[in-house]
Amino acid sequence: MAFKIYPFVMCGGAGTRLWPMSTKAQPKQFHKIVSDLSMLQETAVRGGMAKGVDIAPPSFVCASAHKDLVVSQCEDIGIKPHMVILEPLAKNTAAVAATIGLAMADADPNALVLLLPADHYIGDVPAFWNYINSGGASAMAGNIVTFGIRPTHPETGYGYIQADKETGDGSRGIVEFVEKPDLETAKDYLANGSYFWNAGIFLFKPDVITSAFADHASDILDDVKLAVSEAKTVDNLIFLDGVSFDKCRSESFDYAIMEKASNISLVGPVDIGWNDIGSWRAVWEHEMNMGGPAVSDGYCAETNTSKVDCSNVLLRSSGPFVATVGVSNLAVVATADSVLVINLDSAQHVKKVVTQLKDAKADKLV
């Protein structure tokens, strides 16, 4: 079955667990974390690596304040986006999906939308496109397809999807979506074999997604319709109307649609070397797997750091030179005005620091 895929990259996240590198002015997706390209650029270039799949140039949904970052980072790698949808304020991923559905209903209603985050690492890009292609038939048949990552360890920082039996078109039914578990529950999920990590990647037809919103979150769809109809378009830039968009309820796509709709299918287990790079522990794990600067002692000009007699230590500095001696299981991250020292086992709690700073109105630090 022939179909064309339009990738839409969500790049509005705050990335608070990667503070102090990730800030409101420049969240993690605009930083070079896993390579010489930013996370957004890594995501954008994947389309050019697809084989046997008809892929449009990538589109982006981002905050209006980050328009210049998106445009310039795409220019730096020779990509002109199909469209850039600019949000006047953050309203979570449900509003993003509804906006894209409406925009693509006019642009190419017979195509498939591939909705994916800007800040995930994928090691095996050819395998990634094979899995996306395998979900095409189910999506063209009217399903909202998601992709379940095969878990490699009992992770407590991810949501999970429990898969049902195969349906015959290369996809599977879904029993339930589950929130981030505690460690013992995560161990049970790993042993069970039917639970996969929820990567937040989706494939669907524009009319299918707008129908789902009409059935399960009509208020979001109505508010977004106004924001799109009143939007200003300049070349490939779409400036959503702020007054209408401000009225929209803030909700995740999983909660608004995926946990309620009946036409949901899953491709999985997916093996693509995936990592959401969502915490400093995830960055350390990635470097350990890839043989990066986290692996051994010594001076590293790339990260502006040095380690002596250390184990399991991640060091990053874009400010002063940082050195550690005789410590273990730590991440130390420095910028021009902030320094974070954290036990790797507590990496999920960095956002508590950001919350404290916001409550204290120390805006220049976040």
mmCIF file of C-alpha atoms in Angstrom:
data_model
loop_
_atom_site.group_PDB
_atom_site.id
_atom_site.type_symbol
_atom_site.label_atom_id
_atom_site.label_comp_id
_atom_site.label_asym_id
_atom_site.label_seq_id
_atom_site.Cartn_x
_atom_site.Cartn_y
_atom_site.Cartn_z
ATOM 1 C CA MET A 1 0.000 0.000 0.000
ATOM 2 C CA ALA A 2 1.491 3.343 -1.078
ATOM 3 C CA PHE A 3 1.378 6.288 1.285
ATOM 4 C CA LYS A 4 3.325 9.454 1.991
ATOM 5 C CA ILE A 5 4.535 10.306 5.479
ATOM 6 C CA TYR A 6 4.824 13.828 6.855
ATOM 7 C CA PRO A 7 7.035 13.882 9.967
ATOM 8 C CA PHE A 8 5.985 16.447 12.562
ATOM 9 C CA VAL A 9 8.579 17.088 15.236
ATOM 10 C CA MET A 10 7.363 18.272 18.635
ATOM 11 C CA CYS A 11 9.983 20.624 20.040
ATOM 12 C CA GLY A 12 8.133 22.538 22.726
ATOM 13 C CA GLY A 13 9.327 20.608 25.786
ATOM 14 C CA ALA A 14 11.124 22.378 28.631
ATOM 15 C CA GLY A 15 13.612 19.584 29.413
ATOM 16 C CA THR A 16 13.780 20.567 33.079
ATOM 17 C CA ARG A 17 15.506 17.316 34.105
ATOM 18 C CA LEU A 18 18.526 18.436 32.059
ATOM 19 C CA TRP A 19 18.894 21.745 33.892
ATOM 20 C CA PRO A 20 21.161 23.743 34.018
ATOM 21 C CA MET A 21 22.096 23.065 30.383
ATOM 22 C CA SER A 22 18.431 23.047 29.371
ATOM 23 C CA THR A 23 16.688 26.361 30.040
ATOM 24 C CA LYS A 24 13.493 28.112 28.980
ATOM 25 C CA ALA A 25 15.443 30.166 26.431
ATOM 26 C CA GLN A 26 17.186 27.105 24.974
ATOM 27 C CA PRO A 27 15.675 23.744 25.988
ATOM 28 C CA LYS A 28 17.545 20.466 25.577
ATOM 29 C CA GLN A 29 16.338 19.762 22.034
ATOM 30 C CA PHE A 30 18.431 22.670 20.762
ATOM 31 C CA HIS A 31 21.652 21.417 22.395
ATOM 32 C CA LYS A 32 24.341 19.051 21.126
ATOM 33 C CA ILE A 33 24.117 16.157 23.581
ATOM 34 C CA VAL A 34 24.782 12.914 21.695
ATOM 35 C CA SER A 35 26.679 14.132 18.606
ATOM 36 C CA ASP A 36 27.888 17.206 16.725
ATOM 37 C CA LEU A 37 24.247 17.930 15.884
ATOM 38 C CA SER A 38 21.579 19.194 18.245
ATOM 39 C CA MET A 39 18.829 16.772 19.236
ATOM 40 C CA LEU A 40 16.431 18.622 16.931
ATOM 41 C CA GLN A 41 18.884 18.332 14.042
ATOM 42 C CA GLU A 42 19.421 14.635 14.770
ATOM 43 C CA THR A 43 15.660 14.148 14.479
ATOM 44 C CA ALA A 44 15.364 16.285 11.341
ATOM 45 C CA VAL A 45 18.023 14.432 9.335
ATOM 46 C CA ARG A 46 16.451 11.007 9.886
ATOM 47 C CA GLY A 47 14.025 11.573 7.011
ATOM 48 C CA GLY A 48 16.929 11.707 4.591
ATOM 49 C CA MET A 49 18.019 8.253 5.769
ATOM 50 C CA ALA A 50 14.717 6.527 4.969
ATOM 51 C CA LYS A 51 14.781 3.768 2.357
ATOM 52 C CA GLY A 52 11.670 2.633 0.520
ATOM 53 C CA VAL A 53 9.448 5.170 2.291
ATOM 54 C CA ASP A 54 8.007 8.355 0.738
ATOM 55 C CA ILE A 55 8.956 11.039 3.260
ATOM 56 C CA ALA A 56 8.149 14.750 3.106
ATOM 57 C CA PRO A 57 10.559 17.316 4.577
ATOM 58 C CA PRO A 58 10.095 17.554 8.341
ATOM 59 C CA SER A 59 7.682 19.971 9.969
ATOM 60 C CA PHE A 60 7.998 21.379 13.468
ATOM 61 C CA VAL A 61 5.714 22.537 16.268
ATOM 62 C CA CYS A 62 7.455 24.861 18.682
ATOM 63 C CA ALA A 63 7.044 27.898 20.888
ATOM 64 C CA SER A 64 6.970 31.213 19.041
ATOM 65 C CA ALA A 65 9.992 32.259 21.087
ATOM 66 C CA HIS A 66 12.009 29.416 19.531
ATOM 67 C CA LYS A 67 11.152 30.171 15.879
ATOM 68 C CA ASP A 68 14.607 31.528 15.083
ATOM 69 C CA LEU A 69 16.325 28.555 16.754
ATOM 70 C CA VAL A 70 14.311 26.060 14.695
ATOM 71 C CA VAL A 71 14.795 27.933 11.434
ATOM 72 C CA SER A 72 18.523 28.532 11.920
ATOM 73 C CA GLN A 73 19.272 24.979 13.068
ATOM 74 C CA CYS A 74 17.451 23.625 9.998
ATOM 75 C CA GLU A 75 19.350 26.023 7.737
ATOM 76 C CA ASP A 76 22.631 24.825 9.238
ATOM 77 C CA ILE A 77 21.926 21.281 7.994
ATOM 78 C CA GLY A 78 20.403 22.291 4.662
ATOM 79 C CA ILE A 79 16.757 21.523 5.476
ATOM 80 C CA LYS A 80 13.771 23.722 4.646
ATOM 81 C CA PRO A 81 10.839 22.580 6.798
ATOM 82 C CA HIS A 82 7.534 21.741 5.169
ATOM 83 C CA MET A 83 5.865 23.900 7.821
ATOM 84 C CA VAL A 84 6.656 25.374 11.234
ATOM 85 C CA ILE A 85 3.656 25.733 13.537
ATOM 86 C CA LEU A 86 4.294 28.355 16.200
ATOM 87 C CA GLU A 87 2.518 28.118 19.544
ATOM 88 C CA PRO A 88 1.948 31.408 21.402
ATOM 89 C CA LEU A 89 2.067 29.435 24.672
ATOM 90 C CA ALA A 90 2.523 25.816 25.738
ATOM 91 C CA LYS A 91 -0.647 23.689 25.869
ATOM 92 C CA ASN A 92 0.824 20.165 25.994
ATOM 93 C CA THR A 93 0.750 17.470 23.313
ATOM 94 C CA ALA A 94 -3.010 17.053 22.795
ATOM 95 C CA ALA A 95 -3.282 20.552 21.358
ATOM 96 C CA VAL A 96 -0.246 19.834 19.187
ATOM 97 C CA ALA A 97 -1.812 16.697 17.686
ATOM 98 C CA ALA A 98 -5.152 18.428 17.072
ATOM 99 C CA THR A 99 -3.425 21.369 15.392
ATOM 100 C CA ILE A 100 -1.457 19.085 13.093
ATOM 101 C CA GLY A 101 -4.543 17.089 12.168
ATOM 102 C CA LEU A 102 -6.360 20.251 11.108
ATOM 103 C CA ALA A 103 -3.362 21.677 9.247
ATOM 104 C CA MET A 104 -2.751 18.458 7.322
ATOM 105 C CA ALA A 105 -6.453 17.948 6.530
ATOM 106 C CA ASP A 106 -6.046 20.933 4.217
ATOM 107 C CA ALA A 107 -2.495 20.281 3.014
ATOM 108 C CA ASP A 108 -2.654 16.550 2.173
ATOM 109 C CA PRO A 109 -5.632 14.698 3.682
ATOM 110 C CA ASN A 110 -4.594 11.311 2.218
ATOM 111 C CA ALA A 111 -1.145 11.317 3.777
ATOM 112 C CA LEU A 112 0.056 9.941 7.100
ATOM 113 C CA VAL A 113 1.313 12.121 9.928
ATOM 114 C CA LEU A 114 4.291 10.837 11.914
ATOM 115 C CA LEU A 115 4.258 12.657 15.245
ATOM 116 C CA LEU A 116 7.474 12.343 17.227
ATOM 117 C CA PRO A 117 9.536 14.153 19.877
ATOM 118 C CA ALA A 118 12.563 16.257 18.975
ATOM 119 C CA ASP A 119 14.759 15.054 21.807
ATOM 120 C CA HIS A 120 15.059 11.263 21.519
ATOM 121 C CA TYR A 121 18.105 9.313 20.403
ATOM 122 C CA ILE A 122 17.657 6.532 17.845
ATOM 123 C CA GLY A 123 20.728 4.428 17.158
ATOM 124 C CA ASP A 124 19.388 2.265 14.308
ATOM 125 C CA VAL A 125 17.710 4.675 11.886
ATOM 126 C CA PRO A 126 17.088 2.132 9.065
ATOM 127 C CA ALA A 127 15.302 -0.120 11.567
ATOM 128 C CA PHE A 128 13.305 2.878 12.777
ATOM 129 C CA TRP A 129 11.940 3.500 9.278
ATOM 130 C CA ASN A 130 11.220 -0.195 8.798
ATOM 131 C CA TYR A 131 9.023 -0.150 11.889
ATOM 132 C CA ILE A 132 7.317 3.083 10.806
ATOM 133 C CA ASN A 133 6.652 1.599 7.375
ATOM 134 C CA SER A 134 5.227 -1.563 8.952
ATOM 135 C CA GLY A 135 2.645 0.528 10.798
ATOM 136 C CA GLY A 136 1.484 2.240 7.623
ATOM 137 C CA ALA A 137 -1.202 -0.267 6.642
ATOM 138 C CA SER A 138 -2.864 -0.066 10.059
ATOM 139 C CA ALA A 139 -2.740 3.741 10.004
ATOM 140 C CA MET A 140 -4.178 3.905 6.487
ATOM 141 C CA ALA A 141 -6.975 1.597 7.641
ATOM 142 C CA GLY A 142 -8.058 4.190 10.191
ATOM 143 C CA ASN A 143 -6.068 3.364 13.312
ATOM 144 C CA ILE A 144 -3.879 5.583 15.451
ATOM 145 C CA VAL A 145 -0.620 3.649 15.575
ATOM 146 C CA THR A 146 1.918 3.922 18.371
ATOM 147 C CA PHE A 147 5.291 2.228 18.782
ATOM 148 C CA GLY A 148 6.369 0.242 21.836
ATOM 149 C CA ILE A 149 10.084 0.037 22.626
ATOM 150 C CA ARG A 150 11.385 -3.316 23.884
ATOM 151 C CA PRO A 151 12.560 -2.627 27.457
ATOM 152 C CA THR A 152 16.146 -3.544 28.274
ATOM 153 C CA HIS A 153 15.962 -2.975 32.034
ATOM 154 C CA PRO A 154 13.361 -2.162 34.733
ATOM 155 C CA GLU A 155 13.105 1.584 34.045
ATOM 156 C CA THR A 156 11.034 3.745 36.417
ATOM 157 C CA GLY A 157 11.319 6.948 34.375
ATOM 158 C CA TYR A 158 9.166 5.825 31.408
ATOM 159 C CA GLY A 159 5.508 5.120 30.863
ATOM 160 C CA TYR A 160 4.625 1.640 29.580
ATOM 161 C CA ILE A 161 2.153 0.107 27.128
ATOM 162 C CA GLN A 162 0.799 -3.402 27.642
ATOM 163 C CA ALA A 163 0.412 -5.052 24.241
ATOM 164 C CA ASP A 164 -2.333 -7.473 23.242
ATOM 165 C CA LYS A 165 -2.229 -10.127 20.516
ATOM 166 C CA GLU A 166 -1.186 -9.431 16.931
ATOM 167 C CA THR A 167 -4.004 -8.280 14.649
ATOM 168 C CA GLY A 168 -2.650 -9.608 11.340
ATOM 169 C CA ASP A 169 -1.500 -6.353 9.726
ATOM 170 C CA GLY A 170 1.862 -6.162 11.488
ATOM 171 C CA SER A 171 0.422 -4.384 14.510
ATOM 172 C CA ARG A 172 -1.012 -5.415 17.860
ATOM 173 C CA GLY A 173 -3.903 -4.405 20.058
ATOM 174 C CA ILE A 174 -3.351 -2.563 23.315
ATOM 175 C CA VAL A 175 -4.486 -3.700 26.751
ATOM 176 C CA GLU A 176 -3.613 -0.526 28.648
ATOM 177 C CA PHE A 177 -1.308 2.442 29.043
ATOM 178 C CA VAL A 178 0.371 2.622 32.437
ATOM 179 C CA GLU A 179 2.177 5.456 34.185
ATOM 180 C CA LYS A 180 5.772 5.412 35.371
ATOM 181 C CA PRO A 181 6.017 2.447 37.767
ATOM 182 C CA ASP A 182 8.001 1.880 40.932
ATOM 183 C CA LEU A 183 11.043 -0.392 40.694
ATOM 184 C CA GLU A 184 9.324 -3.626 41.712
ATOM 185 C CA THR A 185 6.485 -3.057 39.250
ATOM 186 C CA ALA A 186 8.997 -2.251 36.506
ATOM 187 C CA LYS A 187 10.745 -5.559 37.235
ATOM 188 C CA ASP A 188 7.407 -7.348 36.895
ATOM 189 C CA TYR A 189 6.763 -5.613 33.559
ATOM 190 C CA LEU A 190 10.167 -6.670 32.263
ATOM 191 C CA ALA A 191 9.594 -10.288 33.291
ATOM 192 C CA ASN A 192 6.064 -10.311 31.840
ATOM 193 C CA GLY A 193 7.243 -9.611 28.291
ATOM 194 C CA SER A 194 4.066 -7.877 27.094
ATOM 195 C CA TYR A 195 4.939 -4.426 28.448
ATOM 196 C CA PHE A 196 6.861 -1.987 26.243
ATOM 197 C CA TRP A 197 8.241 1.502 26.841
ATOM 198 C CA ASN A 198 5.984 4.271 25.562
ATOM 199 C CA ALA A 199 8.152 6.307 23.186
ATOM 200 C CA GLY A 200 5.482 8.881 22.355
ATOM 201 C CA ILE A 201 5.703 8.243 18.587
ATOM 202 C CA PHE A 202 2.453 8.129 16.614
ATOM 203 C CA LEU A 203 1.290 7.521 13.027
ATOM 204 C CA PHE A 204 -2.187 8.531 11.795
ATOM 205 C CA LYS A 205 -4.300 10.041 9.009
ATOM 206 C CA PRO A 206 -5.384 13.660 9.532
ATOM 207 C CA ASP A 207 -9.117 12.898 9.453
ATOM 208 C CA VAL A 208 -8.678 10.006 11.885
ATOM 209 C CA ILE A 209 -7.073 12.229 14.490
ATOM 210 C CA THR A 210 -9.610 15.037 14.126
ATOM 211 C CA SER A 211 -12.436 12.490 14.470
ATOM 212 C CA ALA A 212 -10.814 11.130 17.621
ATOM 213 C CA PHE A 213 -10.715 14.622 19.116
ATOM 214 C CA ALA A 214 -14.333 15.207 18.112
ATOM 215 C CA ASP A 215 -15.284 12.045 20.015
ATOM 216 C CA HIS A 216 -13.059 12.325 23.088
ATOM 217 C CA ALA A 217 -11.801 15.920 23.487
ATOM 218 C CA SER A 218 -14.112 18.131 21.450
ATOM 219 C CA ASP A 219 -13.339 21.214 23.547
ATOM 220 C CA ILE A 220 -9.659 21.002 22.580
ATOM 221 C CA LEU A 221 -10.573 20.546 18.924
ATOM 222 C CA ASP A 222 -12.953 23.525 18.967
ATOM 223 C CA ASP A 223 -10.387 25.860 20.535
ATOM 224 C CA VAL A 224 -7.641 24.704 18.197
ATOM 225 C CA LYS A 225 -9.918 25.158 15.155
ATOM 226 C CA LEU A 226 -10.262 28.819 16.042
ATOM 227 C CA ALA A 227 -6.532 29.202 16.605
ATOM 228 C CA VAL A 228 -5.815 27.635 13.201
ATOM 229 C CA SER A 229 -8.534 29.540 11.332
ATOM 230 C CA GLU A 230 -7.260 32.840 12.760
ATOM 231 C CA ALA A 231 -3.596 31.942 12.250
ATOM 232 C CA LYS A 232 -1.256 34.133 10.222
ATOM 233 C CA THR A 233 0.850 32.340 7.621
ATOM 234 C CA VAL A 234 4.144 33.676 6.296
ATOM 235 C CA ASP A 235 5.853 31.350 3.819
ATOM 236 C CA ASN A 236 6.035 28.047 5.738
ATOM 237 C CA LEU A 237 5.512 29.651 9.159
ATOM 238 C CA ILE A 238 2.079 29.325 10.793
ATOM 239 C CA PHE A 239 1.496 31.696 13.718
ATOM 240 C CA LEU A 240 -1.424 30.318 15.740
ATOM 241 C CA ASP A 241 -3.866 32.884 17.103
ATOM 242 C CA GLY A 242 -2.942 33.585 20.708
ATOM 243 C CA VAL A 243 -6.382 34.540 22.026
ATOM 244 C CA SER A 244 -8.009 31.329 20.775
ATOM 245 C CA PHE A 245 -5.083 29.086 21.699
ATOM 246 C CA ASP A 246 -4.961 30.500 25.221
ATOM 247 C CA LYS A 247 -8.476 29.116 25.820
ATOM 248 C CA CYS A 248 -7.389 25.557 24.971
ATOM 249 C CA ARG A 249 -7.180 23.026 27.783
ATOM 250 C CA SER A 250 -3.676 21.768 28.528
ATOM 251 C CA GLU A 251 -3.658 17.968 28.281
ATOM 252 C CA SER A 252 -1.372 15.193 27.089
ATOM 253 C CA PHE A 253 -2.209 13.368 23.862
ATOM 254 C CA ASP A 254 -1.994 10.022 25.685
ATOM 255 C CA TYR A 255 -4.611 11.013 28.246
ATOM 256 C CA ALA A 256 -6.927 12.944 25.908
ATOM 257 C CA ILE A 257 -6.991 10.398 23.066
ATOM 258 C CA MET A 258 -4.784 7.307 23.309
ATOM 259 C CA GLU A 259 -6.232 6.029 26.591
ATOM 260 C CA LYS A 260 -9.829 6.526 25.389
ATOM 261 C CA ALA A 261 -10.065 5.776 21.671
ATOM 262 C CA SER A 262 -10.844 2.250 20.455
ATOM 263 C CA ASN A 263 -9.007 2.474 17.110
ATOM 264 C CA ILE A 264 -5.515 2.216 18.633
ATOM 265 C CA SER A 265 -2.862 -0.232 17.483
ATOM 266 C CA LEU A 266 0.753 -0.823 18.418
ATOM 267 C CA VAL A 267 3.858 -1.828 16.517
ATOM 268 C CA GLY A 268 6.231 -3.637 18.825
ATOM 269 C CA PRO A 269 8.441 -4.715 20.297
ATOM 270 C CA VAL A 270 10.582 -2.108 18.535
ATOM 271 C CA ASP A 271 14.373 -2.447 18.669
ATOM 272 C CA ILE A 272 16.018 0.762 17.414
ATOM 273 C CA GLY A 273 18.595 1.681 20.055
ATOM 274 C CA TRP A 274 16.169 4.193 21.590
ATOM 275 C CA ASN A 275 16.902 6.512 24.496
ATOM 276 C CA ASP A 276 14.784 9.508 25.440
ATOM 277 C CA ILE A 277 17.847 11.393 26.803
ATOM 278 C CA GLY A 278 15.468 12.641 29.471
ATOM 279 C CA SER A 279 17.814 12.913 32.447
ATOM 280 C CA TRP A 280 21.497 13.208 33.271
ATOM 281 C CA ARG A 281 21.520 9.508 34.101
ATOM 282 C CA ALA A 282 20.207 8.799 30.582
ATOM 283 C CA VAL A 283 23.026 10.942 29.152
ATOM 284 C CA TRP A 284 25.560 9.015 31.249
ATOM 285 C CA GLU A 285 24.097 5.664 30.142
ATOM 286 C CA HIS A 286 24.261 6.757 26.516
ATOM 287 C CA GLU A 287 27.905 7.745 26.830
ATOM 288 C CA MET A 288 28.728 4.475 28.563
ATOM 289 C CA ASN A 289 27.064 2.566 25.711
ATOM 290 C CA MET A 290 28.734 4.634 22.995
ATOM 291 C CA GLY A 291 32.176 4.952 24.571
ATOM 292 C CA GLY A 292 31.904 8.695 25.138
ATOM 293 C CA PRO A 293 33.677 10.976 27.648
ATOM 294 C CA ALA A 294 31.821 9.438 30.618
ATOM 295 C CA VAL A 295 33.624 6.133 30.318
ATOM 296 C CA SER A 296 37.099 6.750 31.739
ATOM 297 C CA ASP A 297 39.271 9.044 33.832
ATOM 298 C CA GLY A 298 41.300 11.814 32.252
ATOM 299 C CA TYR A 299 41.119 15.296 30.779
ATOM 300 C CA CYS A 300 38.409 15.976 28.172
ATOM 301 C CA ALA A 301 38.619 19.177 26.147
ATOM 302 C CA GLU A 302 35.197 18.498 24.602
ATOM 303 C CA THR A 303 33.418 18.688 27.959
ATOM 304 C CA ASN A 304 35.930 21.057 29.632
ATOM 305 C CA THR A 305 36.450 18.583 32.486
ATOM 306 C CA SER A 306 38.870 16.174 34.124
ATOM 307 C CA LYS A 307 38.424 13.061 36.286
ATOM 308 C CA VAL A 308 40.897 11.315 38.582
ATOM 309 C CA ASP A 309 40.146 7.973 40.259
ATOM 310 C CA CYS A 310 36.400 8.254 39.564
ATOM 311 C CA SER A 311 33.771 5.718 38.584
ATOM 312 C CA ASN A 312 30.349 6.229 37.013
ATOM 313 C CA VAL A 313 30.748 10.002 36.807
ATOM 314 C CA LEU A 314 29.318 12.312 34.129
ATOM 315 C CA LEU A 315 30.939 15.733 33.744
ATOM 316 C CA ARG A 316 29.801 18.560 31.462
ATOM 317 C CA SER A 317 30.801 22.227 31.552
ATOM 318 C CA SER A 318 30.112 25.128 29.227
ATOM 319 C CA GLY A 319 31.427 27.488 31.921
ATOM 320 C CA PRO A 320 34.374 27.000 34.290
ATOM 321 C CA PHE A 321 36.686 24.033 34.064
ATOM 322 C CA VAL A 322 35.397 21.204 36.301
ATOM 323 C CA ALA A 323 37.461 18.419 37.891
ATOM 324 C CA THR A 324 36.496 15.570 40.213
ATOM 325 C CA VAL A 325 38.716 13.288 42.274
ATOM 326 C CA GLY A 326 37.812 10.007 43.970
ATOM 327 C CA VAL A 327 34.031 10.210 43.581
ATOM 328 C CA SER A 328 31.444 7.888 42.055
ATOM 329 C CA ASN A 329 27.862 7.777 40.765
ATOM 330 C CA LEU A 330 27.658 11.524 40.199
ATOM 331 C CA ALA A 331 26.731 13.990 37.481
ATOM 332 C CA VAL A 332 28.330 17.435 37.650
ATOM 333 C CA VAL A 333 27.047 19.933 35.095
ATOM 334 C CA ALA A 334 28.212 23.545 34.951
ATOM 335 C CA THR A 335 27.163 26.539 32.860
ATOM 336 C CA ALA A 336 28.221 30.176 33.026
ATOM 337 C CA ASP A 337 25.928 30.870 35.989
ATOM 338 C CA SER A 338 24.886 27.520 37.517
ATOM 339 C CA VAL A 339 26.411 24.273 38.774
ATOM 340 C CA LEU A 340 24.496 21.038 39.386
ATOM 341 C CA VAL A 341 25.926 18.190 41.479
ATOM 342 C CA ILE A 342 23.627 15.191 41.662
ATOM 343 C CA ASN A 343 23.702 11.510 42.509
ATOM 344 C CA LEU A 344 22.883 9.653 39.297
ATOM 345 C CA ASP A 345 20.217 7.667 41.147
ATOM 346 C CA SER A 346 18.372 10.947 41.839
ATOM 347 C CA ALA A 347 18.517 12.237 38.272
ATOM 348 C CA GLN A 348 14.733 12.296 37.908
ATOM 349 C CA HIS A 349 14.489 14.940 40.645
ATOM 350 C CA VAL A 350 16.452 17.759 39.000
ATOM 351 C CA LYS A 351 13.182 19.416 38.016
ATOM 352 C CA LYS A 352 12.543 20.043 41.731
ATOM 353 C CA VAL A 353 15.429 22.533 41.641
ATOM 354 C CA VAL A 354 13.811 24.272 38.670
ATOM 355 C CA THR A 355 10.527 24.443 40.570
ATOM 356 C CA GLN A 356 12.276 26.019 43.566
ATOM 357 C CA LEU A 357 13.943 28.617 41.350
ATOM 358 C CA LYS A 358 10.653 29.474 39.642
ATOM 359 C CA ASP A 359 8.900 29.794 42.998
ATOM 360 C CA ALA A 360 11.673 32.141 44.135
ATOM 361 C CA LYS A 361 11.307 34.098 40.864
ATOM 362 C CA ALA A 362 14.975 33.478 40.038
ATOM 363 C CA ASP A 363 14.026 33.539 36.366
ATOM 364 C CA LYS A 364 17.531 34.320 35.083
ATOM 365 C CA LEU A 365 18.692 30.877 36.270
ATOM 366 C CA VAL A 366 16.008 28.844 34.468
#
